[in-house]
Coordinates of C-alpha atoms in Angstrom, one line a residue:
M14 CA -45.6 27.7 31.1
K15 CA -47.6 27.1 27.8
P16 CA -45.4 27.3 25.0
K17 CA -45.2 31.2 22.5
I18 CA -47.1 30.6 19.7
I19 CA -45.2 32.4 16.9
Q20 CA -47.6 34.9 14.9
P21 CA -47.4 34.7 11.3
I22 CA -46.3 38.2 10.9
G23 CA -43.4 37.4 13.9
I24 CA -42.2 34.3 11.0
C25 CA -41.8 37.2 8.2
L26 CA -39.9 39.5 10.4
I27 CA -37.5 36.6 11.4
L28 CA -37.2 35.2 7.6
F29 CA -36.5 39.0 6.5
F30 CA -33.6 39.6 8.7
S31 CA -32.5 36.2 8.6
L32 CA -32.8 36.5 4.6
S33 CA -30.8 40.1 4.8
C34 CA -27.9 38.6 6.8
K35 CA -27.6 36.4 4.3
V36 CA -27.5 38.4 1.5
S37 CA -25.1 41.3 2.4
P38 CA -21.9 40.1 1.3
V39 CA -22.9 39.9 -2.0
K40 CA -24.0 43.4 -1.3
Q41 CA -20.6 44.5 -0.1
Q42 CA -19.3 43.0 -3.1
A43 CA -21.5 44.4 -5.4
A44 CA -20.6 47.6 -3.7
R45 CA -16.7 47.3 -3.9
Q46 CA -14.4 48.5 -6.3
P47 CA -13.8 46.5 -9.2
N48 CA -10.7 44.4 -9.8
I49 CA -8.8 44.4 -12.4
I50 CA -6.4 41.7 -14.1
F51 CA -4.6 43.0 -17.1
L52 CA -3.0 40.3 -18.9
L53 CA 0.0 41.2 -21.1
A54 CA 1.5 38.8 -23.8
D55 CA 5.4 39.2 -24.9
D56 CA 5.3 39.6 -28.9
L57 CA 1.4 37.8 -29.8
G58 CA 0.5 38.7 -33.3
Y59 CA -2.8 39.8 -34.1
G60 CA -3.5 36.9 -36.3
N61 CA -1.9 34.0 -33.6
L62 CA -5.4 34.3 -31.9
T63 CA -8.2 31.8 -33.8
C64 CA -10.6 34.8 -33.1
Y65 CA -8.7 37.0 -34.6
N66 CA -7.3 35.0 -37.5
S67 CA -9.3 31.7 -38.7
R68 CA -6.3 31.2 -40.6
S69 CA -4.5 30.0 -37.7
P70 CA -2.6 26.6 -36.9
I71 CA -2.5 26.9 -33.3
P72 CA -6.0 26.6 -31.8
T73 CA -6.8 29.3 -28.9
P74 CA -9.8 28.3 -27.4
N75 CA -9.5 29.5 -23.7
I76 CA -8.8 32.8 -25.4
D77 CA -11.9 32.6 -27.8
Q78 CA -13.9 31.9 -25.0
L79 CA -13.1 34.8 -23.4
A80 CA -13.4 37.2 -26.7
R81 CA -17.2 35.1 -26.2
E82 CA -17.6 35.9 -22.7
G83 CA -16.5 39.4 -23.6
T84 CA -16.0 42.5 -26.1
R85 CA -13.4 41.9 -28.7
F86 CA -11.6 45.1 -30.2
T87 CA -10.4 44.9 -33.9
R88 CA -8.2 48.4 -34.1
F89 CA -6.5 48.4 -30.6
Y90 CA -2.9 49.1 -31.0
S91 CA 0.3 49.1 -28.5
G92 CA 2.2 52.2 -27.2
S93 CA 4.7 50.9 -29.2
T94 CA 6.4 48.4 -31.7
V95 CA 8.9 47.2 -29.2
C96 CA 8.4 46.3 -25.4
A97 CA 10.1 48.7 -23.1
P98 CA 8.2 52.0 -24.6
S99 CA 5.3 49.9 -25.4
R100 CA 4.9 49.3 -21.7
A101 CA 6.0 52.7 -20.4
S102 CA 3.0 53.9 -22.3
L103 CA 0.6 51.4 -21.0
M104 CA 1.8 53.0 -17.5
T105 CA 2.5 56.6 -17.7
G106 CA -0.4 57.2 -20.4
L107 CA 1.8 58.6 -22.6
H108 CA 2.6 58.3 -27.0
M109 CA 6.0 57.6 -28.5
G110 CA 5.7 61.7 -29.0
H111 CA 5.9 62.6 -25.6
S112 CA 7.1 59.6 -23.2
Y113 CA 10.0 59.6 -21.4
I114 CA 11.1 55.9 -22.7
R115 CA 11.5 56.1 -26.2
G116 CA 13.0 52.7 -27.0
N117 CA 14.2 49.5 -26.1
T118 CA 16.5 50.5 -23.3
R119 CA 17.6 49.8 -19.6
L120 CA 16.0 53.6 -18.8
P121 CA 14.2 53.5 -16.1
L122 CA 11.2 55.5 -15.0
R123 CA 11.8 59.0 -13.2
L124 CA 10.6 59.5 -9.9
Q125 CA 8.2 62.1 -11.3
D126 CA 6.2 59.6 -13.9
T127 CA 3.7 58.4 -12.1
T128 CA 2.2 55.1 -13.1
L129 CA -1.5 53.3 -13.4
A130 CA -0.6 51.0 -10.6
Q131 CA 0.5 54.0 -8.1
R132 CA -2.7 55.8 -8.6
L133 CA -4.7 52.2 -8.1
Q134 CA -2.5 52.0 -4.8
S135 CA -3.1 54.9 -3.6
N136 CA -7.0 54.6 -4.4
G137 CA -7.2 51.6 -1.7
Y138 CA -6.1 48.7 -4.3
V139 CA -3.9 45.8 -3.6
T140 CA -1.2 45.8 -6.9
G141 CA 0.9 43.0 -8.1
M142 CA 3.0 42.4 -10.9
F143 CA 4.1 38.8 -12.0
G144 CA 6.3 38.6 -15.2
K145 CA 8.3 40.9 -16.7
W146 CA 9.2 44.4 -15.6
G147 CA 11.4 46.3 -18.1
L148 CA 11.2 50.2 -16.9
G149 CA 13.5 49.6 -14.2
E150 CA 16.0 47.3 -12.0
E151 CA 16.7 47.8 -8.2
G152 CA 17.8 50.3 -6.9
T153 CA 16.8 52.9 -9.5
P154 CA 13.4 55.6 -9.3
G155 CA 11.8 52.9 -11.9
S156 CA 11.6 49.6 -9.5
P157 CA 8.7 48.3 -9.3
E158 CA 8.0 48.8 -5.7
I159 CA 8.5 52.4 -6.7
K160 CA 6.2 52.4 -9.0
G161 CA 3.3 51.3 -7.0
F162 CA 3.4 47.5 -6.5
D163 CA 2.8 45.8 -3.1
E164 CA 3.8 42.2 -4.6
S165 CA 5.6 41.3 -7.7
V166 CA 7.8 37.9 -8.6
G167 CA 9.5 38.2 -12.0
Y168 CA 12.2 39.7 -14.2
L169 CA 13.6 43.1 -13.9
N170 CA 15.8 43.1 -16.8
Q171 CA 14.5 42.6 -20.6
R172 CA 17.1 40.7 -21.3
H173 CA 17.4 38.6 -18.3
A174 CA 13.5 37.9 -19.6
H175 CA 15.1 35.9 -22.2
N176 CA 16.6 33.0 -19.9
Y177 CA 13.3 31.1 -19.4
Y178 CA 15.9 29.0 -17.0
T179 CA 17.7 31.3 -14.6
D180 CA 18.1 30.6 -11.1
Y181 CA 17.3 33.7 -9.8
L182 CA 14.4 36.0 -10.4
F183 CA 13.4 39.5 -8.3
E184 CA 10.7 39.8 -5.4
V185 CA 9.0 42.5 -4.2
K186 CA 7.2 41.9 -0.4
N187 CA 5.9 44.3 2.3
G188 CA 7.7 47.5 0.4
K189 CA 11.1 45.9 -0.3
I190 CA 12.2 44.4 -3.0
Q191 CA 15.1 41.6 -2.9
K192 CA 16.7 38.9 -5.3
I193 CA 15.4 35.4 -5.0
Q194 CA 17.2 31.9 -5.7
I195 CA 15.2 29.5 -8.1
D196 CA 15.2 26.3 -9.3
S197 CA 17.3 26.8 -12.5
T198 CA 15.7 23.5 -13.9
Q199 CA 12.2 24.9 -13.6
Y200 CA 10.3 26.9 -16.4
S201 CA 10.0 30.4 -15.2
H202 CA 7.1 31.2 -16.6
D203 CA 5.1 28.4 -14.7
L204 CA 6.7 29.8 -10.9
I205 CA 5.5 33.3 -12.0
I206 CA 1.8 32.3 -12.9
Q207 CA 1.5 30.3 -10.0
R208 CA 2.2 33.1 -7.9
A209 CA -0.2 35.2 -9.7
Y210 CA -2.7 32.9 -8.6
S211 CA -1.8 33.0 -5.2
F212 CA -1.7 36.8 -5.6
I213 CA -5.1 36.2 -6.0
R214 CA -6.6 34.0 -3.7
S215 CA -4.6 36.0 -1.1
H216 CA -6.7 39.5 -2.3
K217 CA -9.9 38.2 -2.9
D218 CA -11.8 39.7 -0.4
Q219 CA -10.3 43.3 -1.4
P220 CA -9.8 45.6 -4.5
F221 CA -7.1 44.3 -6.8
F222 CA -4.8 45.2 -9.7
L223 CA -3.1 42.4 -10.8
Y224 CA -0.8 43.4 -13.9
L225 CA 0.6 39.6 -15.6
P226 CA 3.2 40.8 -18.3
V227 CA 3.7 37.2 -19.2
T228 CA 6.9 36.5 -20.7
I229 CA 5.5 33.9 -23.1
P230 CA 5.5 33.7 -26.3
H231 CA 8.6 35.7 -26.6
A232 CA 12.1 33.9 -27.6
E233 CA 13.7 31.6 -26.1
L234 CA 11.9 28.8 -28.0
F235 CA 12.3 26.3 -25.3
P236 CA 9.2 25.2 -23.8
P237 CA 9.7 22.2 -21.3
A238 CA 9.7 18.9 -22.7
S239 CA 6.1 17.7 -21.3
D240 CA 4.6 20.6 -23.5
L241 CA 6.7 20.5 -26.3
K242 CA 5.2 16.5 -26.5
A243 CA 2.4 17.7 -27.8
F244 CA 3.7 19.1 -30.9
Q245 CA 5.7 15.9 -31.8
N246 CA 4.9 12.6 -33.8
A247 CA 5.9 9.0 -32.0
D248 CA 8.9 9.2 -33.5
G249 CA 10.5 12.7 -31.9
S250 CA 9.8 14.6 -35.3
S251 CA 7.6 18.0 -35.2
K252 CA 3.7 17.9 -36.5
F253 CA 5.0 21.6 -37.5
A254 CA 7.3 20.6 -40.5
P255 CA 9.4 21.9 -42.3
E256 CA 11.5 22.5 -39.5
T257 CA 14.5 25.0 -39.5
P258 CA 16.6 24.7 -36.4
Y259 CA 17.5 27.5 -34.5
N260 CA 21.2 27.5 -33.6
Q261 CA 22.3 30.1 -30.5
N262 CA 25.9 30.6 -32.0
G263 CA 26.6 32.9 -29.6
G264 CA 23.3 34.5 -29.0
S265 CA 20.7 35.1 -26.2
Y266 CA 18.5 32.6 -27.4
R267 CA 19.3 28.7 -26.7
S268 CA 19.6 26.6 -29.9
Q269 CA 15.9 24.7 -30.9
P270 CA 15.9 21.9 -33.6
Q271 CA 12.0 22.6 -33.4
P272 CA 11.0 26.3 -33.4
H273 CA 7.6 25.7 -34.7
A274 CA 6.6 22.8 -32.3
A275 CA 8.3 25.1 -29.6
F276 CA 6.1 28.0 -30.6
A277 CA 3.0 26.5 -31.0
A278 CA 3.7 24.3 -27.2
M279 CA 4.2 28.1 -25.7
L280 CA 1.0 29.5 -27.2
T281 CA -0.8 26.9 -26.0
K282 CA 0.4 27.3 -22.6
L283 CA -0.6 31.1 -22.9
D284 CA -4.2 29.5 -23.9
G285 CA -4.4 27.4 -21.1
N286 CA -3.5 29.8 -18.7
V287 CA -5.7 32.3 -19.8
G288 CA -8.4 29.7 -19.2
E289 CA -7.1 28.7 -16.0
L290 CA -7.1 32.2 -15.2
Q291 CA -11.2 32.7 -16.2
R292 CA -11.7 29.2 -13.6
L293 CA -10.3 30.4 -10.4
V294 CA -12.0 34.3 -10.5
K295 CA -15.1 32.3 -11.3
E296 CA -14.4 29.4 -8.3
L297 CA -13.4 32.1 -5.9
G298 CA -17.0 33.9 -6.7
L299 CA -15.1 37.0 -8.4
D300 CA -16.3 36.7 -11.7
N301 CA -18.8 39.7 -11.6
N302 CA -16.5 42.2 -10.1
T303 CA -13.4 41.7 -12.2
Y304 CA -12.5 42.8 -15.6
I305 CA -10.3 40.9 -17.8
F306 CA -8.0 42.8 -19.9
F307 CA -6.2 40.7 -22.5
T308 CA -3.7 41.8 -25.2
S309 CA -0.1 42.0 -26.4
D310 CA 3.2 44.2 -25.9
N311 CA 3.6 44.6 -30.0
G312 CA 4.1 42.5 -33.2
P313 CA 5.0 39.2 -33.4
H314 CA 9.0 38.6 -33.4
K315 CA 11.1 36.1 -35.4
E316 CA 14.0 36.2 -33.4
G317 CA 15.1 32.8 -31.7
G318 CA 14.0 31.2 -34.7
A319 CA 10.5 32.0 -34.4
D320 CA 8.7 32.0 -38.1
P321 CA 5.9 34.6 -38.0
E322 CA 5.4 33.9 -41.5
Y323 CA 4.9 30.0 -41.4
F324 CA 2.3 30.9 -38.5
N325 CA 0.6 33.6 -40.1
S326 CA 1.4 35.6 -36.9
S327 CA 0.2 38.9 -38.5
G328 CA -2.8 38.0 -39.9
P329 CA -4.6 40.4 -42.3
L330 CA -1.9 42.7 -41.2
R331 CA 1.7 43.8 -42.9
G332 CA 4.6 43.8 -40.8
I333 CA 6.0 42.7 -37.6
K334 CA 7.9 43.9 -34.7
R335 CA 9.7 47.0 -35.4
D336 CA 7.3 48.1 -37.9
L337 CA 5.2 50.7 -37.9
Y338 CA 2.9 48.9 -40.7
E339 CA -0.2 47.7 -38.5
G340 CA 1.6 44.1 -37.8
G341 CA 3.6 45.9 -35.4
I342 CA 1.4 47.5 -33.6
R343 CA -2.2 46.7 -33.5
V344 CA -2.7 44.0 -31.2
P345 CA -5.8 41.7 -30.1
M346 CA -7.7 43.3 -27.0
I347 CA -10.4 41.1 -25.1
V348 CA -12.1 42.8 -22.4
K349 CA -14.4 40.6 -20.3
M350 CA -17.1 41.8 -17.4
P351 CA -20.1 40.5 -17.0
G352 CA -22.8 42.5 -16.8
K353 CA -20.9 45.2 -17.8
V354 CA -18.9 44.5 -20.7
P355 CA -21.2 43.3 -23.3
A356 CA -20.6 39.8 -24.5
G357 CA -20.0 38.5 -27.9
R358 CA -19.5 42.3 -29.3
V359 CA -16.8 43.3 -31.4
S360 CA -15.9 46.6 -31.8
E361 CA -13.6 48.9 -34.6
Q362 CA -12.9 51.6 -32.4
P363 CA -9.4 52.9 -33.0
W364 CA -7.9 52.7 -29.1
A365 CA -4.7 52.2 -27.6
F366 CA -2.6 51.4 -24.6
W367 CA -1.9 55.1 -23.4
D368 CA -6.0 55.3 -23.0
I369 CA -5.5 52.4 -20.5
L370 CA -4.5 54.6 -17.8
P371 CA -7.7 56.7 -18.2
T372 CA -9.7 54.1 -18.5
F373 CA -8.9 52.9 -15.6
A374 CA -9.0 56.2 -13.6
E375 CA -12.6 55.7 -14.8
L376 CA -13.7 52.5 -13.7
T377 CA -12.1 53.0 -10.5
N378 CA -12.5 56.7 -9.9
F379 CA -8.9 58.2 -9.3
S380 CA -8.0 61.9 -10.7
V381 CA -6.0 62.1 -14.2
P382 CA -3.6 64.2 -14.8
A383 CA -4.0 66.6 -17.6
S384 CA -0.8 65.7 -19.1
V385 CA -1.4 62.3 -20.3
D386 CA -2.2 61.9 -24.2
G387 CA -5.2 58.9 -23.5
L388 CA -8.7 59.2 -23.0
S389 CA -11.6 56.8 -21.2
F390 CA -12.5 54.4 -23.3
V391 CA -15.6 53.3 -20.8
N392 CA -18.2 54.0 -22.7
E393 CA -16.5 51.9 -25.6
L394 CA -15.9 49.1 -23.0
T395 CA -19.6 49.1 -21.9
G396 CA -21.0 50.0 -25.1
K397 CA -23.2 52.3 -23.9
G398 CA -21.3 55.2 -25.8
P399 CA -21.5 57.9 -27.3
Q400 CA -17.5 57.2 -27.2
K401 CA -15.3 60.2 -27.8
P402 CA -13.2 59.2 -30.6
H403 CA -9.1 60.6 -30.6
E404 CA -8.5 63.3 -33.2
Y405 CA -5.5 60.8 -33.9
L406 CA -3.0 58.3 -32.5
F407 CA 0.5 58.7 -33.5
W408 CA 4.0 56.4 -33.1
Q409 CA 7.7 57.1 -33.5
F410 CA 10.3 54.6 -33.5
N411 CA 14.2 55.1 -33.7
E412 CA 16.0 51.9 -33.8
G413 CA 18.4 52.1 -36.7
Y414 CA 16.5 54.9 -38.4
L415 CA 13.7 57.4 -37.8
Q416 CA 9.9 56.0 -38.9
Q417 CA 7.0 58.0 -37.8
A418 CA 3.3 57.0 -38.1
V419 CA -0.2 58.9 -37.6
V420 CA -3.5 57.2 -37.8
Q421 CA -6.4 59.6 -37.9
G422 CA -9.8 57.7 -38.7
D423 CA -8.9 55.2 -41.8
W424 CA -6.2 57.0 -43.1
K425 CA -2.4 56.1 -42.1
L426 CA 0.4 57.9 -43.1
I427 CA 3.9 56.6 -42.2
R428 CA 7.2 58.4 -42.8
F429 CA 10.8 56.9 -43.0
K430 CA 13.8 59.0 -42.3
R431 CA 17.6 57.9 -42.6
K432 CA 20.3 60.2 -41.7
G433 CA 21.5 61.7 -44.8
Q434 CA 18.6 60.6 -47.1
S435 CA 15.5 62.2 -47.8
E436 CA 12.1 61.1 -46.8
T437 CA 9.7 58.6 -47.9
L438 CA 5.9 58.8 -47.1
E439 CA 3.4 56.3 -47.4
L440 CA 0.1 57.1 -47.0
Y441 CA -2.8 54.3 -46.4
N442 CA -6.3 53.7 -46.4
L443 CA -7.1 51.1 -43.9
K444 CA -10.8 50.5 -44.3
N445 CA -10.0 49.5 -48.2
D446 CA -6.5 48.2 -47.7
I447 CA -6.4 47.1 -44.5
H448 CA -2.3 45.2 -45.5
E449 CA -1.1 48.8 -46.7
N450 CA -0.2 47.7 -50.2
N451 CA -1.8 50.2 -52.2
N452 CA 0.9 53.7 -51.1
L453 CA -1.7 56.8 -52.4
A454 CA 0.4 59.6 -51.3
S455 CA 0.9 60.5 -54.6
A456 CA -2.8 60.8 -55.0
Y457 CA -3.9 62.6 -52.1
P458 CA -1.4 65.4 -51.7
D459 CA -3.8 67.4 -49.3
K460 CA -4.5 64.5 -46.7
V461 CA -0.7 63.5 -46.3
K462 CA -0.3 67.7 -46.1
I463 CA -2.8 67.4 -43.1
L464 CA -1.0 64.1 -41.9
Y465 CA 2.3 65.3 -42.0
G466 CA 1.1 68.2 -40.0
L467 CA -0.2 66.2 -37.3
I468 CA 3.3 64.2 -37.2
K469 CA 5.3 67.4 -36.5
Q470 CA 3.0 68.8 -33.8
S471 CA 3.0 65.5 -31.7
V472 CA 6.8 65.2 -30.9
T473 CA 8.3 66.7 -28.1
P474 CA 12.4 66.7 -28.1
A475 CA 13.9 63.3 -26.1
E476 CA 15.5 63.9 -23.0
H477 CA 18.2 61.3 -24.1
S478 CA 19.8 61.6 -27.5
E479 CA 19.4 58.0 -28.5
F480 CA 15.9 59.1 -28.6
D481 CA 16.1 62.9 -29.7
W482 CA 15.6 62.9 -33.6
S483 CA 14.4 66.5 -33.7
T484 CA 18.1 67.6 -35.2
V485 CA 17.0 65.4 -38.0
E486 CA 17.4 67.5 -41.4
Q487 CA 13.9 68.4 -42.3

């Protein structure tokens, strides 16, 4: 029998179907919901990154690369000026006038406080949280397995997270949470970050949300000796002289003879992790379907020997953690997604933590309750605008005395009130005075009146007396 001769049209059909089979997985990936990685640094200052502050003495090349490949936001704000309320705002989409958690406390989220992780989980996402939670401990309604996380390894209690060398962490697996024993000589951040990488590898074939609230560069300033060595001279002295040793003296942080070198080592480790994360995403072929968000929970700290003035950690801004000046609440925000988020772009659009939930809702198609304070900023992320702006942004902080702040456009009003004392009002034009040096309250009384009215309308009574300043004399 003579062999059959395949006609040219037959060859074309075979090639067509062969190529179709080969590209179908790519089409499937393109049609899949996008992955989201949200990396939250702990107490990282606006000025600690060289892409935000050329005067920073510690290079951050990997984070700078992320900014070059994505969009860098210069007016992004945290939920609060300290950890727990800031993270509560991120998770629930509420600002400090409405949030259940309004200060640093062990108070957990309630059952009715629905998080963005729960909404993503209900929308088909596998969800992971690796690092510091701070919104509910084991056995409370705010525990991470209840608040939307399929997998988790890290700290539940903020104070426990001060200890980078610990003999236990908490793990969520198969819907249950348990305490796990770890090697107390191992730097816990390294263990946590590796578990986060494993989460990505394990779930590369399905839509995932990775919440990565790392514990660095917050105190304690005690990185591994191998990391510290890069910032020491041959004789073991610090390259960042002069050093003022930090002594524990009964405090919650370890003593550190070279806190400048230690902070440099921690920031460099964080930058290295960002580089590793980007390489892993590319290696797994996820780069074109993964949003990477990078930010900080509040301004830089001065705890455990940290020295924000030495490192110019607030950059051009005034204030640090626990202030409602810009240095306490304005934080870096970089977002990358090839083909979706413009590369090399810088945006001056003001937005905040409480906008993340509605933004994720639009990116992944889940519904947003009308009660949230945030707006979707997808138009600003994609650069396709026009972006609906906020009428104003609001913060409140009650530690020791009452601080309230409102930003509307370029104008900012800060209210200070101590019990038994008259209030103080400070008005700044952020466009002309980013460092908040020139108080214009007496020169612009009409503007003060407008912004003061916004402060008053922004606060609902807190459900716990430690946050409720509604009885403070007006």
